[in-house]
């Protein structure tokens, strides 16, 4: 079963941490090292599919019916909804996916403390959507 773990870089109401652009270089390095080590362990176990960090920059694109698609820098999502990156995994069960998401949630942040990041865990669609 394949799952997508979406990283939002937002804490819980109990845990607040500054945006990564306010972390020290050492804190950023420790976070990236954790992410790379986590991915390496999943590669060894055969559970890793792919992962990417995403830039906060981007555009909204939509078919407008004629000519070139419309491109805009909005509507603007709330900062808390910013998707910072993702990791796709291929695991035996939902429970294993939850276990891995919990581990990833403990990535270090400022002062090396876990950031208690909420991850959105979504299964890949395994069957085609029914026709209307």
PDB file of C-alpha atoms in Angstrom, residues 5-109:
ATOM      1  CA  UNK A   5       3.070  12.007   3.809  1.00  0.00           C
ATOM      2  CA  UNK A   6       2.581  15.738   3.263  1.00  0.00           C
ATOM      3  CA  UNK A   7       4.729  18.005   5.389  1.00  0.00           C
ATOM      4  CA  UNK A   8       3.144  21.291   6.402  1.00  0.00           C
ATOM      5  CA  UNK A   9       5.719  22.669   8.868  1.00  0.00           C
ATOM      6  CA  UNK A  10       3.124  23.675  11.376  1.00  0.00           C
ATOM      7  CA  UNK A  11       3.122  22.718  14.992  1.00  0.00           C
ATOM      8  CA  UNK A  12       0.195  21.842  17.180  1.00  0.00           C
ATOM      9  CA  UNK A  13      -1.580  24.395  19.363  1.00  0.00           C
ATOM     10  CA  UNK A  14       0.722  23.278  22.207  1.00  0.00           C
ATOM     11  CA  UNK A  15       3.953  23.438  20.199  1.00  0.00           C
ATOM     12  CA  UNK A  16       5.011  26.510  18.291  1.00  0.00           C
ATOM     13  CA  UNK A  17       8.235  26.883  16.396  1.00  0.00           C
ATOM     14  CA  UNK A  18       9.500  29.623  14.126  1.00  0.00           C
ATOM     15  CA  UNK A  19       9.614  29.166  10.337  1.00  0.00           C
ATOM     16  CA  UNK A  20      12.727  27.428   9.082  1.00  0.00           C
ATOM     17  CA  UNK A  21      14.137  30.683   7.674  1.00  0.00           C
ATOM     18  CA  UNK A  22      14.543  31.754  11.316  1.00  0.00           C
ATOM     19  CA  UNK A  23      16.464  28.624  12.368  1.00  0.00           C
ATOM     20  CA  UNK A  24      20.236  28.604  12.730  1.00  0.00           C
ATOM     21  CA  UNK A  25      22.299  26.913  10.009  1.00  0.00           C
ATOM     22  CA  UNK A  26      23.107  24.135  12.501  1.00  0.00           C
ATOM     23  CA  UNK A  27      19.402  23.559  13.230  1.00  0.00           C
ATOM     24  CA  UNK A  28      18.626  23.377   9.508  1.00  0.00           C
ATOM     25  CA  UNK A  29      21.519  20.952   8.949  1.00  0.00           C
ATOM     26  CA  UNK A  30      20.289  18.701  11.781  1.00  0.00           C
ATOM     27  CA  UNK A  31      16.759  18.698  10.338  1.00  0.00           C
ATOM     28  CA  UNK A  32      17.963  17.866   6.817  1.00  0.00           C
ATOM     29  CA  UNK A  33      20.277  15.162   8.166  1.00  0.00           C
ATOM     30  CA  UNK A  34      17.335  13.609  10.062  1.00  0.00           C
ATOM     31  CA  UNK A  35      15.221  13.641   6.881  1.00  0.00           C
ATOM     32  CA  UNK A  36      18.009  12.064   4.810  1.00  0.00           C
ATOM     33  CA  UNK A  37      18.727   9.407   7.457  1.00  0.00           C
ATOM     34  CA  UNK A  38      14.998   8.601   7.689  1.00  0.00           C
ATOM     35  CA  UNK A  39      14.771   8.221   3.890  1.00  0.00           C
ATOM     36  CA  UNK A  40      17.907   6.036   3.850  1.00  0.00           C
ATOM     37  CA  UNK A  41      16.389   3.670   6.431  1.00  0.00           C
ATOM     38  CA  UNK A  42      13.242   3.380   4.308  1.00  0.00           C
ATOM     39  CA  UNK A  43      15.335   2.709   1.197  1.00  0.00           C
ATOM     40  CA  UNK A  44      17.084  -0.130   3.041  1.00  0.00           C
ATOM     41  CA  UNK A  45      13.750  -1.628   4.129  1.00  0.00           C
ATOM     42  CA  UNK A  46      12.238  -1.212   0.638  1.00  0.00           C
ATOM     43  CA  UNK A  47       9.538   1.165   1.917  1.00  0.00           C
ATOM     44  CA  UNK A  48      10.808   4.364   0.255  1.00  0.00           C
ATOM     45  CA  UNK A  49       9.196   5.528  -2.985  1.00  0.00           C
ATOM     46  CA  UNK A  50      10.213   9.187  -3.386  1.00  0.00           C
ATOM     47  CA  UNK A  51      10.499  12.489  -1.523  1.00  0.00           C
ATOM     48  CA  UNK A  52      10.882  16.156  -2.372  1.00  0.00           C
ATOM     49  CA  UNK A  53      11.104  19.428  -0.517  1.00  0.00           C
ATOM     50  CA  UNK A  54       9.066  22.214  -2.066  1.00  0.00           C
ATOM     51  CA  UNK A  55       9.839  25.893  -2.455  1.00  0.00           C
ATOM     52  CA  UNK A  56       7.366  28.335  -0.941  1.00  0.00           C
ATOM     53  CA  UNK A  57       7.244  29.987  -4.386  1.00  0.00           C
ATOM     54  CA  UNK A  58       4.762  28.819  -6.991  1.00  0.00           C
ATOM     55  CA  UNK A  59       1.740  29.752  -9.043  1.00  0.00           C
ATOM     56  CA  UNK A  60      -1.877  28.697  -9.466  1.00  0.00           C
ATOM     57  CA  UNK A  61      -2.665  27.489 -12.990  1.00  0.00           C
ATOM     58  CA  UNK A  62      -6.124  26.824 -14.408  1.00  0.00           C
ATOM     59  CA  UNK A  63      -7.540  26.033 -17.834  1.00  0.00           C
ATOM     60  CA  UNK A  64      -9.502  29.081 -18.929  1.00  0.00           C
ATOM     61  CA  UNK A  65     -11.279  27.534 -21.908  1.00  0.00           C
ATOM     62  CA  UNK A  66      -9.413  29.490 -24.554  1.00  0.00           C
ATOM     63  CA  UNK A  67      -5.784  30.046 -25.332  1.00  0.00           C
ATOM     64  CA  UNK A  68      -3.154  30.086 -22.668  1.00  0.00           C
ATOM     65  CA  UNK A  69      -4.041  28.774 -19.172  1.00  0.00           C
ATOM     66  CA  UNK A  70      -4.634  31.461 -16.566  1.00  0.00           C
ATOM     67  CA  UNK A  71      -1.679  31.835 -14.166  1.00  0.00           C
ATOM     68  CA  UNK A  72      -1.835  33.803 -10.936  1.00  0.00           C
ATOM     69  CA  UNK A  73       0.018  34.003  -7.661  1.00  0.00           C
ATOM     70  CA  UNK A  74      -3.257  33.607  -5.722  1.00  0.00           C
ATOM     71  CA  UNK A  75      -5.677  32.619  -4.253  1.00  0.00           C
ATOM     72  CA  UNK A  76      -3.405  32.640  -1.266  1.00  0.00           C
ATOM     73  CA  UNK A  77      -3.410  29.676   1.070  1.00  0.00           C
ATOM     74  CA  UNK A  78      -2.982  30.378   4.738  1.00  0.00           C
ATOM     75  CA  UNK A  79       0.632  29.988   5.849  1.00  0.00           C
ATOM     76  CA  UNK A  80      -0.369  27.016   8.003  1.00  0.00           C
ATOM     77  CA  UNK A  81      -1.530  25.260   4.853  1.00  0.00           C
ATOM     78  CA  UNK A  82       1.785  25.640   3.028  1.00  0.00           C
ATOM     79  CA  UNK A  83       3.008  22.241   1.919  1.00  0.00           C
ATOM     80  CA  UNK A  84       6.737  22.212   2.507  1.00  0.00           C
ATOM     81  CA  UNK A  85       7.410  18.810   0.995  1.00  0.00           C
ATOM     82  CA  UNK A  86       6.298  15.226   0.774  1.00  0.00           C
ATOM     83  CA  UNK A  87       7.461  11.643   1.065  1.00  0.00           C
ATOM     84  CA  UNK A  88       5.834   8.682  -0.630  1.00  0.00           C
ATOM     85  CA  UNK A  89       6.133   5.308   1.067  1.00  0.00           C
ATOM     86  CA  UNK A  90       5.140   1.754   0.168  1.00  0.00           C
ATOM     87  CA  UNK A  91       4.296  -0.221   3.304  1.00  0.00           C
ATOM     88  CA  UNK A  92       2.390  -3.336   4.365  1.00  0.00           C
ATOM     89  CA  UNK A  93      -0.362  -1.593   6.324  1.00  0.00           C
ATOM     90  CA  UNK A  94      -2.012   1.600   7.516  1.00  0.00           C
ATOM     91  CA  UNK A  95      -0.514   0.955  10.962  1.00  0.00           C
ATOM     92  CA  UNK A  96       3.012   0.934   9.518  1.00  0.00           C
ATOM     93  CA  UNK A  97       2.292   4.168   7.626  1.00  0.00           C
ATOM     94  CA  UNK A  98       1.080   5.799  10.859  1.00  0.00           C
ATOM     95  CA  UNK A  99       4.177   4.533  12.682  1.00  0.00           C
ATOM     96  CA  UNK A 100       6.488   6.068  10.076  1.00  0.00           C
ATOM     97  CA  UNK A 101       4.554   9.348   9.993  1.00  0.00           C
ATOM     98  CA  UNK A 102       4.936   9.527  13.782  1.00  0.00           C
ATOM     99  CA  UNK A 103       8.692   9.070  13.470  1.00  0.00           C
ATOM    100  CA  UNK A 104       8.921  11.726  10.791  1.00  0.00           C
ATOM    101  CA  UNK A 105       6.897  14.103  12.980  1.00  0.00           C
ATOM    102  CA  UNK A 106       9.755  14.082  15.493  1.00  0.00           C
ATOM    103  CA  UNK A 107      12.261  15.709  13.111  1.00  0.00           C
ATOM    104  CA  UNK A 108      14.429  18.159  15.029  1.00  0.00           C
ATOM    105  CA  UNK A 109      13.838  21.880  14.903  1.00  0.00           C
TER     106      UNK A 109
END
